[in-house]
Amino acid sequence: MEYDYLIVGSGLFGSIIAHEMTKKGKKCLVIEKRSHIGGNVYTENTENINVHRYGAHIFHTNSREVWEYINQFADFNRYTNSPVANYKGELYNLPFNMNTFYQMWKVKTPEEARAKIEEQKREFHIENPQNLEEQAISLIGKDIYEKLIKGYTEKQWGRECRDLPAFIIKRLPVRYTFDNNYFNDLYQGIPIGGYTRIIEKMLEGIEVKLDTDFFDDRDRWLNIADKIVFTGMIDQYFDYRYGELEYRGLEFEFETLDMENYQGNAVINYTDAETPFTRIIEHKHFEGADCPKTVITREYPKTWVKGEEAYYPMNDDKNSQLFEKYRELAEKEDNVIFGGRLGMYQYFDMWQVIDEALKLVRDLD
Ligand code: FAD
Ligand code: UDP
């Protein structure tokens, strides 16, 4: 074989595998169907601003190992994500905390806030939340659910909240303190200079073929290396033998504006059902870029159709059961390992992708 490892996909997962296996003395080839490296963490510099090409990417983790690992490749700033929600012109702080509760109900103490939430929960008699709607109401009550969650979530996932798994909303903290930090993690920040530079460093000296889709020449790629690490869609790899897994798609609309500061925050969520996008990102605020113009992105969720980028796996029961069947097939493959958000069909944040990649590296020789 010409290579020890073929890595399909140059996202965070594939790039870490390529980097670490090259360090172990293996000859690696990375193929990437897009015309750039980095997958969804890709950033490009426009107007002196590092634009997050596939949606806002804020690095956060509680794992010291992961944090130290990624810090080899970049210095991080001390950015703290504090999105603001815009509901029909009313502004609320996120995640759900004492500022939000004050803005919603004018309650001023944790005790008052708890009492208000308890009163709202009581109406619904939810003992053991079975879906996202029940989970949300039992965490923060009906008003916040209706103004800040229902519209956003139904746009984001294209389904009713009562047909979505509860775990999605548990990603967001609920706090009885005046703290607008979106994450509870110990470490958080944005890599100074953008994410693409991290991936470039990981792939330094490694052969990468862009604009190369594994499925366009499958036989060639299956016979070029001793082992394959595949970070594309696992159901596609197996020719959708058991049926298609569901994903959620996105459309990004970019605009460069001739003004210094458009919205005063990196992330503003539009939580009503009517606004067709979920959020507007103003990229310069991630790194505090000092420049006369600004770049914004509106993020429109959409039905995913075959052939388009699959951004979010839909980790509900039906799809998880289907994935389990593909996972069993994957285990029977001798020399192919599936990794990353699409290969493992998991709603992974970056830190989890790094954690999984480092676990795999420990097992590979
Ligand atoms: P990907 O980045 O998807 O990389 C897979 C690569 O494989 C892609 O480059 C793809 O083109 C390539 N590929 C696929 N199929 C083939 C094929 N057949 N042939 C060749 N190449 C192929 N995480 C956070 O921690 N914080 C955030 O704030 C955050 N925000 C996000 C916002 C959005 C809108 C999205 C979609 C994700 C966000 N994430 C965030 C998650 C983060 O993007 C992922 O955890 C991470 O990028 C996944 O890396 P990956 O390598 O598994 O996948
Ligand atoms: N969410 C919401 N309102 C918001 C922000 C988030 O209801 O203003 C819900 C929504 O269901 C979303 C989930 O919380 O899918 C997780 O949000 P997160 O910001 O983690 O989503 P991501 O950045 O991964 O798209």
Short mmCIF file of C-alpha atoms and ligand atoms in Angstrom, two decimals:
data_model
loop_
_atom_site.label_atom_id
_atom_site.label_comp_id
_atom_site.label_asym_id
_atom_site.label_seq_id
_atom_site.Cartn_x
_atom_site.Cartn_y
_atom_site.Cartn_z
CA MET A 1 0.00 0.00 0.00
CA GLU A 2 1.14 3.53 -0.82
CA TYR A 3 0.07 5.00 2.55
CA ASP A 4 -0.33 3.76 6.11
CA TYR A 5 -3.42 5.92 6.65
CA LEU A 6 -6.01 7.47 4.40
CA ILE A 7 -7.98 10.10 6.27
CA VAL A 8 -11.26 11.08 4.69
CA GLY A 9 -12.12 14.63 5.77
CA SER A 10 -9.88 17.45 6.97
CA GLY A 11 -12.13 18.67 9.79
CA LEU A 12 -10.91 18.76 13.38
CA PHE A 13 -11.20 14.99 13.82
CA GLY A 14 -9.39 14.01 10.61
CA SER A 15 -6.70 16.63 11.07
CA ILE A 16 -5.85 15.48 14.61
CA ILE A 17 -5.61 11.87 13.43
CA ALA A 18 -3.37 12.89 10.52
CA HIS A 19 -1.17 15.00 12.80
CA GLU A 20 -0.78 12.42 15.54
CA MET A 21 -0.28 9.42 13.25
CA THR A 22 2.35 11.35 11.27
CA LYS A 23 4.09 12.01 14.60
CA LYS A 24 4.02 8.25 15.18
CA GLY A 25 5.92 7.85 11.89
CA LYS A 26 2.99 6.85 9.69
CA LYS A 27 2.58 8.02 6.11
CA CYS A 28 -0.80 9.75 5.86
CA LEU A 29 -2.92 11.08 3.02
CA VAL A 30 -5.90 13.36 3.71
CA ILE A 31 -8.66 13.75 1.14
CA GLU A 32 -11.23 16.50 1.45
CA LYS A 33 -14.26 17.06 -0.72
CA ARG A 34 -14.47 20.80 -0.02
CA SER A 35 -12.04 23.24 -1.59
CA HIS A 36 -10.50 24.08 1.78
CA ILE A 37 -9.31 22.32 4.94
CA GLY A 38 -10.92 22.53 8.38
CA GLY A 39 -14.47 21.29 7.84
CA ASN A 40 -16.95 23.32 9.85
CA VAL A 41 -14.38 25.15 11.96
CA TYR A 42 -12.99 26.85 8.85
CA THR A 43 -12.46 30.61 9.17
CA GLU A 44 -11.43 33.03 6.44
CA ASN A 45 -10.11 36.55 6.75
CA THR A 46 -12.29 39.26 5.19
CA GLU A 47 -11.86 42.99 5.90
CA ASN A 48 -9.36 42.01 8.62
CA ILE A 49 -12.00 39.93 10.40
CA ASN A 50 -11.79 36.18 10.89
CA VAL A 51 -15.16 35.09 9.56
CA HIS A 52 -16.53 31.78 10.87
CA ARG A 53 -17.63 30.41 7.52
CA TYR A 54 -19.91 27.68 8.96
CA GLY A 55 -21.47 29.41 11.95
CA ALA A 56 -20.13 30.75 15.23
CA HIS A 57 -17.50 28.50 16.80
CA ILE A 58 -16.70 29.19 20.41
CA PHE A 59 -14.23 26.85 21.97
CA HIS A 60 -15.11 25.60 25.44
CA THR A 61 -14.16 22.59 27.53
CA ASN A 62 -13.82 21.32 31.05
CA SER A 63 -11.06 18.94 30.06
CA ARG A 64 -7.61 20.17 30.88
CA GLU A 65 -6.12 17.60 28.52
CA VAL A 66 -8.20 18.88 25.60
CA TRP A 67 -7.46 22.51 26.47
CA GLU A 68 -3.71 21.91 26.66
CA TYR A 69 -3.84 19.93 23.44
CA ILE A 70 -5.53 22.67 21.40
CA ASN A 71 -3.35 25.38 22.95
CA GLN A 72 -0.31 23.85 21.23
CA PHE A 73 -1.70 25.13 17.97
CA ALA A 74 -2.96 28.60 18.91
CA ASP A 75 -3.18 31.23 21.61
CA PHE A 76 -6.74 31.73 22.78
CA ASN A 77 -8.30 35.01 23.85
CA ARG A 78 -10.58 35.33 26.86
CA TYR A 79 -13.81 35.60 24.89
CA THR A 80 -16.89 34.62 26.90
CA ASN A 81 -19.97 33.79 24.91
CA SER A 82 -22.97 35.83 26.09
CA PRO A 83 -25.61 35.71 23.39
CA VAL A 84 -28.62 37.99 23.49
CA ALA A 85 -32.10 36.84 22.48
CA ASN A 86 -34.34 39.13 20.45
CA TYR A 87 -38.01 38.16 20.77
CA LYS A 88 -40.13 40.47 18.63
CA GLY A 89 -37.94 43.42 19.57
CA GLU A 90 -37.62 42.56 23.28
CA LEU A 91 -34.05 41.77 24.35
CA TYR A 92 -33.14 39.08 26.88
CA ASN A 93 -29.82 37.78 28.15
CA LEU A 94 -28.87 34.16 27.62
CA PRO A 95 -28.39 31.58 28.97
CA PHE A 96 -31.35 31.59 31.35
CA ASN A 97 -30.15 33.46 34.42
CA MET A 98 -31.15 36.17 36.88
CA ASN A 99 -30.79 38.85 34.17
CA THR A 100 -33.24 36.94 31.95
CA PHE A 101 -35.65 36.40 34.85
CA TYR A 102 -35.55 40.11 35.72
CA GLN A 103 -36.14 41.08 32.08
CA MET A 104 -39.03 38.60 31.81
CA TRP A 105 -40.78 39.10 35.15
CA LYS A 106 -39.00 41.95 37.00
CA VAL A 107 -38.07 39.50 39.77
CA LYS A 108 -35.02 40.70 41.65
CA THR A 109 -33.91 37.78 43.85
CA PRO A 110 -33.22 34.09 43.26
CA GLU A 111 -36.03 33.27 45.67
CA GLU A 112 -38.53 35.32 43.64
CA ALA A 113 -37.29 33.76 40.41
CA ARG A 114 -37.61 30.22 41.76
CA ALA A 115 -41.12 30.93 43.02
CA LYS A 116 -42.15 32.26 39.61
CA ILE A 117 -40.74 29.24 37.80
CA GLU A 118 -42.32 26.82 40.28
CA GLU A 119 -45.70 28.52 39.83
CA GLN A 120 -45.42 28.17 36.03
CA LYS A 121 -44.31 24.55 36.22
CA ARG A 122 -47.11 23.53 38.56
CA GLU A 123 -49.75 24.13 35.88
CA PHE A 124 -48.24 21.38 33.72
CA HIS A 125 -47.73 18.54 36.25
CA ILE A 126 -44.55 17.29 34.62
CA GLU A 127 -42.92 14.58 36.73
CA ASN A 128 -40.53 13.00 34.31
CA PRO A 129 -39.92 15.10 31.16
CA GLN A 130 -40.22 12.99 28.02
CA ASN A 131 -39.46 15.53 25.32
CA LEU A 132 -37.89 18.95 24.76
CA GLU A 133 -41.09 20.88 25.52
CA GLU A 134 -41.64 19.14 28.87
CA GLN A 135 -37.96 19.43 29.72
CA ALA A 136 -37.88 23.16 28.94
CA ILE A 137 -41.05 23.96 30.89
CA SER A 138 -39.87 21.97 33.89
CA LEU A 139 -36.52 23.80 33.85
CA ILE A 140 -37.61 27.42 33.35
CA GLY A 141 -41.40 27.64 33.10
CA LYS A 142 -43.87 28.54 30.40
CA ASP A 143 -43.02 32.22 29.62
CA ILE A 144 -39.38 31.61 28.83
CA TYR A 145 -40.27 28.44 26.95
CA GLU A 146 -42.74 30.32 24.77
CA LYS A 147 -40.64 33.42 24.13
CA LEU A 148 -37.09 32.15 24.04
CA ILE A 149 -37.22 28.44 23.22
CA LYS A 150 -40.24 27.28 21.25
CA GLY A 151 -39.86 29.42 18.12
CA TYR A 152 -36.08 29.12 17.96
CA THR A 153 -36.07 25.38 18.50
CA GLU A 154 -38.83 24.61 16.03
CA LYS A 155 -37.02 26.67 13.38
CA GLN A 156 -33.68 25.09 14.22
CA TRP A 157 -34.86 21.49 14.08
CA GLY A 158 -37.93 21.73 11.80
CA ARG A 159 -40.04 19.82 14.31
CA GLU A 160 -42.40 20.51 17.17
CA CYS A 161 -40.66 20.74 20.55
CA ARG A 162 -42.73 17.84 21.83
CA ASP A 163 -41.24 15.66 19.07
CA LEU A 164 -37.65 16.49 19.98
CA PRO A 165 -35.35 14.80 22.51
CA ALA A 166 -34.99 16.53 25.89
CA PHE A 167 -31.19 16.44 25.90
CA ILE A 168 -30.93 19.27 23.33
CA ILE A 169 -32.18 21.88 25.78
CA LYS A 170 -30.04 20.55 28.61
CA ARG A 171 -27.05 21.93 26.71
CA LEU A 172 -28.02 25.36 28.07
CA PRO A 173 -27.32 26.30 31.68
CA VAL A 174 -30.05 27.61 33.99
CA ARG A 175 -28.60 29.79 36.74
CA TYR A 176 -29.88 31.71 39.69
CA THR A 177 -27.02 34.20 39.49
CA PHE A 178 -26.48 37.28 37.34
CA ASP A 179 -24.11 35.51 34.98
CA ASN A 180 -24.51 35.66 31.19
CA ASN A 181 -21.75 33.15 30.38
CA TYR A 182 -23.33 30.66 27.96
CA PHE A 183 -21.05 27.83 29.08
CA ASN A 184 -20.24 26.37 32.48
CA ASP A 185 -16.85 25.09 31.34
CA LEU A 186 -13.58 26.01 33.00
CA TYR A 187 -11.86 26.90 29.73
CA GLN A 188 -13.28 29.06 26.94
CA GLY A 189 -12.01 31.31 24.16
CA ILE A 190 -11.48 32.01 20.49
CA PRO A 191 -8.17 31.12 18.82
CA ILE A 192 -6.42 34.36 17.95
CA GLY A 193 -5.99 34.42 14.17
CA GLY A 194 -8.83 31.98 13.49
CA TYR A 195 -9.37 28.23 13.43
CA THR A 196 -7.99 27.64 9.94
CA ARG A 197 -4.50 28.37 11.22
CA ILE A 198 -4.89 25.57 13.80
CA ILE A 199 -5.79 23.09 11.10
CA GLU A 200 -2.94 24.33 8.87
CA LYS A 201 -0.51 23.67 11.71
CA MET A 202 -1.96 20.21 12.32
CA LEU A 203 -1.61 19.32 8.64
CA GLU A 204 1.84 20.86 8.12
CA GLY A 205 3.95 18.54 5.98
CA ILE A 206 1.05 16.14 5.34
CA GLU A 207 -0.26 15.44 1.85
CA VAL A 208 -3.80 16.82 1.41
CA LYS A 209 -5.95 16.53 -1.69
CA LEU A 210 -8.76 19.10 -1.80
CA ASP A 211 -11.88 18.87 -3.99
CA THR A 212 -11.65 15.10 -3.68
CA ASP A 213 -14.75 13.16 -2.69
CA PHE A 214 -14.15 9.63 -1.43
CA PHE A 215 -17.30 8.42 -3.20
CA ASP A 216 -16.18 9.66 -6.63
CA ASP A 217 -13.43 7.03 -6.73
CA ARG A 218 -14.23 4.70 -3.89
CA ASP A 219 -12.27 1.70 -5.20
CA ARG A 220 -9.10 3.70 -5.58
CA TRP A 221 -9.32 5.11 -2.06
CA LEU A 222 -10.18 1.75 -0.52
CA ASN A 223 -6.95 0.36 -1.92
CA ILE A 224 -4.47 3.12 -1.26
CA ALA A 225 -3.75 2.72 2.47
CA ASP A 226 -3.53 0.04 5.14
CA LYS A 227 -6.11 1.83 7.26
CA ILE A 228 -8.81 4.39 6.61
CA VAL A 229 -10.19 6.91 9.06
CA PHE A 230 -13.52 8.05 7.65
CA THR A 231 -15.10 11.25 9.00
CA GLY A 232 -17.92 11.61 6.44
CA MET A 233 -21.48 10.31 6.79
CA ILE A 234 -21.55 6.73 8.04
CA ASP A 235 -24.84 5.87 6.28
CA GLN A 236 -23.44 7.05 2.95
CA TYR A 237 -20.36 4.88 3.43
CA PHE A 238 -22.64 1.83 3.67
CA ASP A 239 -24.75 2.94 0.68
CA TYR A 240 -27.70 3.68 2.97
CA ARG A 241 -28.20 -0.06 3.38
CA TYR A 242 -30.62 0.31 6.30
CA GLY A 243 -32.05 3.65 5.18
CA GLU A 244 -31.02 7.27 5.57
CA LEU A 245 -30.07 8.91 8.83
CA GLU A 246 -31.60 12.34 9.24
CA TYR A 247 -29.58 15.53 9.44
CA ARG A 248 -30.43 19.20 9.70
CA GLY A 249 -29.15 21.57 7.03
CA LEU A 250 -28.20 25.25 7.23
CA GLU A 251 -27.85 28.16 4.86
CA PHE A 252 -25.48 30.99 5.73
CA GLU A 253 -26.13 34.47 4.32
CA PHE A 254 -23.09 36.75 4.57
CA GLU A 255 -23.09 40.52 4.36
CA THR A 256 -20.31 43.07 4.66
CA LEU A 257 -21.64 46.32 6.07
CA ASP A 258 -20.08 49.75 5.85
CA MET A 259 -20.37 50.43 9.58
CA GLU A 260 -18.20 49.75 12.57
CA ASN A 261 -20.61 47.94 14.84
CA TYR A 262 -23.90 46.45 13.67
CA GLN A 263 -25.39 44.72 16.70
CA GLY A 264 -22.95 45.20 19.59
CA ASN A 265 -22.55 41.48 20.26
CA ALA A 266 -21.15 38.46 18.42
CA VAL A 267 -24.37 36.43 18.65
CA ILE A 268 -27.98 37.61 18.64
CA ASN A 269 -30.66 34.91 18.52
CA TYR A 270 -34.06 35.62 16.95
CA THR A 271 -36.32 33.45 19.02
CA ASP A 272 -39.73 34.12 17.46
CA ALA A 273 -41.20 31.67 14.98
CA GLU A 274 -41.72 34.19 12.14
CA THR A 275 -38.16 35.47 11.56
CA PRO A 276 -36.79 32.88 9.14
CA PHE A 277 -33.24 32.84 10.55
CA THR A 278 -32.22 31.70 14.02
CA ARG A 279 -29.30 34.00 14.68
CA ILE A 280 -27.11 36.80 13.37
CA ILE A 281 -23.41 36.50 13.99
CA GLU A 282 -21.21 39.61 13.92
CA HIS A 283 -17.78 38.08 13.54
CA LYS A 284 -15.54 40.98 14.53
CA HIS A 285 -16.66 40.72 18.17
CA PHE A 286 -15.04 37.29 18.63
CA GLU A 287 -11.57 38.74 18.41
CA GLY A 288 -12.34 42.43 18.90
CA ALA A 289 -11.19 43.26 15.36
CA ASP A 290 -10.52 46.96 15.00
CA CYS A 291 -11.67 47.91 11.50
CA PRO A 292 -14.18 50.28 9.88
CA LYS A 293 -16.40 47.61 8.34
CA THR A 294 -18.22 44.62 9.76
CA VAL A 295 -19.27 41.20 8.50
CA ILE A 296 -22.49 39.54 9.61
CA THR A 297 -24.05 36.14 8.90
CA ARG A 298 -27.70 35.20 9.10
CA GLU A 299 -28.18 31.51 9.82
CA TYR A 300 -31.20 29.84 8.20
CA PRO A 301 -31.95 26.26 9.25
CA LYS A 302 -33.37 24.06 6.52
CA THR A 303 -34.42 20.57 5.60
CA TRP A 304 -31.36 18.56 4.72
CA VAL A 305 -31.36 16.91 1.33
CA LYS A 306 -28.88 14.36 0.04
CA GLY A 307 -25.86 15.96 -1.57
CA GLU A 308 -25.87 19.05 0.68
CA GLU A 309 -23.75 19.64 3.77
CA ALA A 310 -25.13 17.76 6.77
CA TYR A 311 -24.60 20.10 9.72
CA TYR A 312 -26.47 18.54 12.62
CA PRO A 313 -27.20 14.86 13.28
CA MET A 314 -30.77 14.39 14.57
CA ASN A 315 -30.03 12.33 17.67
CA ASP A 316 -33.58 11.22 18.46
CA ASP A 317 -34.57 7.62 19.28
CA LYS A 318 -35.43 6.62 15.72
CA ASN A 319 -32.14 7.85 14.27
CA SER A 320 -30.09 6.59 17.20
CA GLN A 321 -31.49 3.08 16.63
CA LEU A 322 -30.69 3.29 12.93
CA PHE A 323 -27.21 4.55 13.70
CA GLU A 324 -26.70 1.60 16.05
CA LYS A 325 -27.21 -0.73 13.06
CA TYR A 326 -24.59 1.17 11.06
CA ARG A 327 -22.26 1.10 14.06
CA GLU A 328 -22.53 -2.70 14.13
CA LEU A 329 -21.60 -2.81 10.44
CA ALA A 330 -18.72 -0.43 11.11
CA GLU A 331 -17.33 -2.76 13.76
CA LYS A 332 -17.07 -5.52 11.19
CA GLU A 333 -14.90 -3.41 8.86
CA ASP A 334 -11.32 -4.58 9.22
CA ASN A 335 -9.43 -1.50 8.26
CA VAL A 336 -11.94 1.37 8.35
CA ILE A 337 -12.53 3.45 11.47
CA PHE A 338 -15.37 5.97 11.68
CA GLY A 339 -14.84 9.22 13.55
CA GLY A 340 -16.12 12.74 14.13
CA ARG A 341 -19.54 14.31 14.15
CA LEU A 342 -20.76 12.57 10.96
CA GLY A 343 -18.84 9.29 11.24
CA MET A 344 -20.08 8.77 14.81
CA TYR A 345 -23.41 10.53 14.23
CA GLN A 346 -23.18 12.56 17.44
CA TYR A 347 -24.02 16.20 18.22
CA PHE A 348 -20.40 16.76 19.30
CA ASP A 349 -18.89 20.08 20.27
CA MET A 350 -15.27 20.66 19.30
CA TRP A 351 -13.88 19.55 22.63
CA GLN A 352 -15.66 16.19 22.31
CA VAL A 353 -14.27 15.72 18.81
CA ILE A 354 -10.75 16.34 20.13
CA ASP A 355 -11.34 14.01 23.06
CA GLU A 356 -12.60 11.23 20.77
CA ALA A 357 -9.74 11.73 18.30
CA LEU A 358 -7.13 11.54 21.08
CA LYS A 359 -8.77 8.37 22.44
CA LEU A 360 -8.56 6.80 18.99
CA VAL A 361 -4.92 7.84 18.55
CA ARG A 362 -4.04 5.98 21.75
CA ASP A 363 -5.45 2.77 20.20
CA LEU A 364 -3.88 3.11 16.77
CA ASP A 365 -0.48 1.97 15.63
P1 FAD B 1 -16.48 18.24 10.12
O1 FAD B 1 -15.98 19.59 10.52
O2 FAD B 1 -17.83 18.12 9.50
O3 FAD B 1 -15.39 17.65 9.11
C1 FAD B 1 -15.66 16.57 8.26
C2 FAD B 1 -14.90 16.83 6.96
O4 FAD B 1 -15.02 15.70 6.13
C3 FAD B 1 -15.50 18.01 6.20
O5 FAD B 1 -14.46 18.90 5.84
C4 FAD B 1 -16.14 17.37 5.00
O6 FAD B 1 -16.11 18.19 3.85
C5 FAD B 1 -15.26 16.14 4.81
N1 FAD B 1 -15.94 15.05 4.12
C6 FAD B 1 -17.16 14.53 4.41
N2 FAD B 1 -17.45 13.55 3.54
C7 FAD B 1 -16.40 13.44 2.69
C8 FAD B 1 -16.14 12.62 1.55
N3 FAD B 1 -17.04 11.74 1.13
N4 FAD B 1 -14.95 12.75 0.91
C9 FAD B 1 -14.05 13.69 1.34
N5 FAD B 1 -14.26 14.51 2.38
C10 FAD B 1 -15.43 14.38 3.06
N6 FAD B 1 -18.63 23.29 18.51
C11 FAD B 1 -18.17 23.97 19.58
O7 FAD B 1 -17.40 23.42 20.35
N7 FAD B 1 -18.52 25.27 19.78
C12 FAD B 1 -19.35 25.95 18.95
O8 FAD B 1 -19.65 27.14 19.16
C13 FAD B 1 -19.87 25.25 17.80
N8 FAD B 1 -20.70 25.87 16.96
C14 FAD B 1 -21.17 25.19 15.86
C15 FAD B 1 -22.03 25.86 15.00
C16 FAD B 1 -22.52 25.19 13.88
C17 FAD B 1 -23.45 25.93 12.95
C18 FAD B 1 -22.14 23.84 13.63
C19 FAD B 1 -22.68 23.12 12.42
C20 FAD B 1 -21.30 23.18 14.50
C21 FAD B 1 -20.80 23.83 15.63
N9 FAD B 1 -19.92 23.21 16.51
C22 FAD B 1 -19.46 23.89 17.61
C23 FAD B 1 -19.51 21.81 16.32
C24 FAD B 1 -18.20 21.69 15.53
O9 FAD B 1 -18.36 22.26 14.26
C25 FAD B 1 -17.86 20.21 15.39
O10 FAD B 1 -17.76 19.59 16.64
C26 FAD B 1 -16.56 19.92 14.63
O11 FAD B 1 -16.28 20.85 13.62
C27 FAD B 1 -16.65 18.54 14.03
O12 FAD B 1 -15.45 18.17 13.42
P2 FAD B 1 -15.43 16.89 12.48
O13 FAD B 1 -14.03 16.76 11.97
O14 FAD B 1 -16.04 15.74 13.17
O15 FAD B 1 -16.46 17.22 11.31
N1 UDP B 2 -32.06 27.20 22.12
C1 UDP B 2 -33.23 27.94 22.23
N2 UDP B 2 -33.17 29.30 22.23
C2 UDP B 2 -31.99 29.95 22.10
C3 UDP B 2 -30.79 29.21 21.98
C4 UDP B 2 -30.88 27.83 21.99
O1 UDP B 2 -34.30 27.38 22.35
O2 UDP B 2 -32.00 31.21 22.07
C5 UDP B 2 -32.18 25.73 22.13
C6 UDP B 2 -32.34 25.18 20.71
O3 UDP B 2 -33.18 24.05 20.78
C7 UDP B 2 -30.94 24.75 20.35
C8 UDP B 2 -30.45 24.23 21.71
O4 UDP B 2 -31.02 25.14 22.66
O5 UDP B 2 -30.92 23.76 19.35
C9 UDP B 2 -28.96 24.18 21.87
O6 UDP B 2 -28.44 25.48 21.66
P1 UDP B 2 -26.94 25.72 21.23
O7 UDP B 2 -26.68 27.19 21.27
O8 UDP B 2 -26.08 24.84 22.05
O9 UDP B 2 -26.98 25.21 19.71
P2 UDP B 2 -25.85 25.13 18.58
O10 UDP B 2 -24.89 26.27 18.81
O11 UDP B 2 -25.24 23.77 18.67
O12 UDP B 2 -26.64 25.32 17.32
#
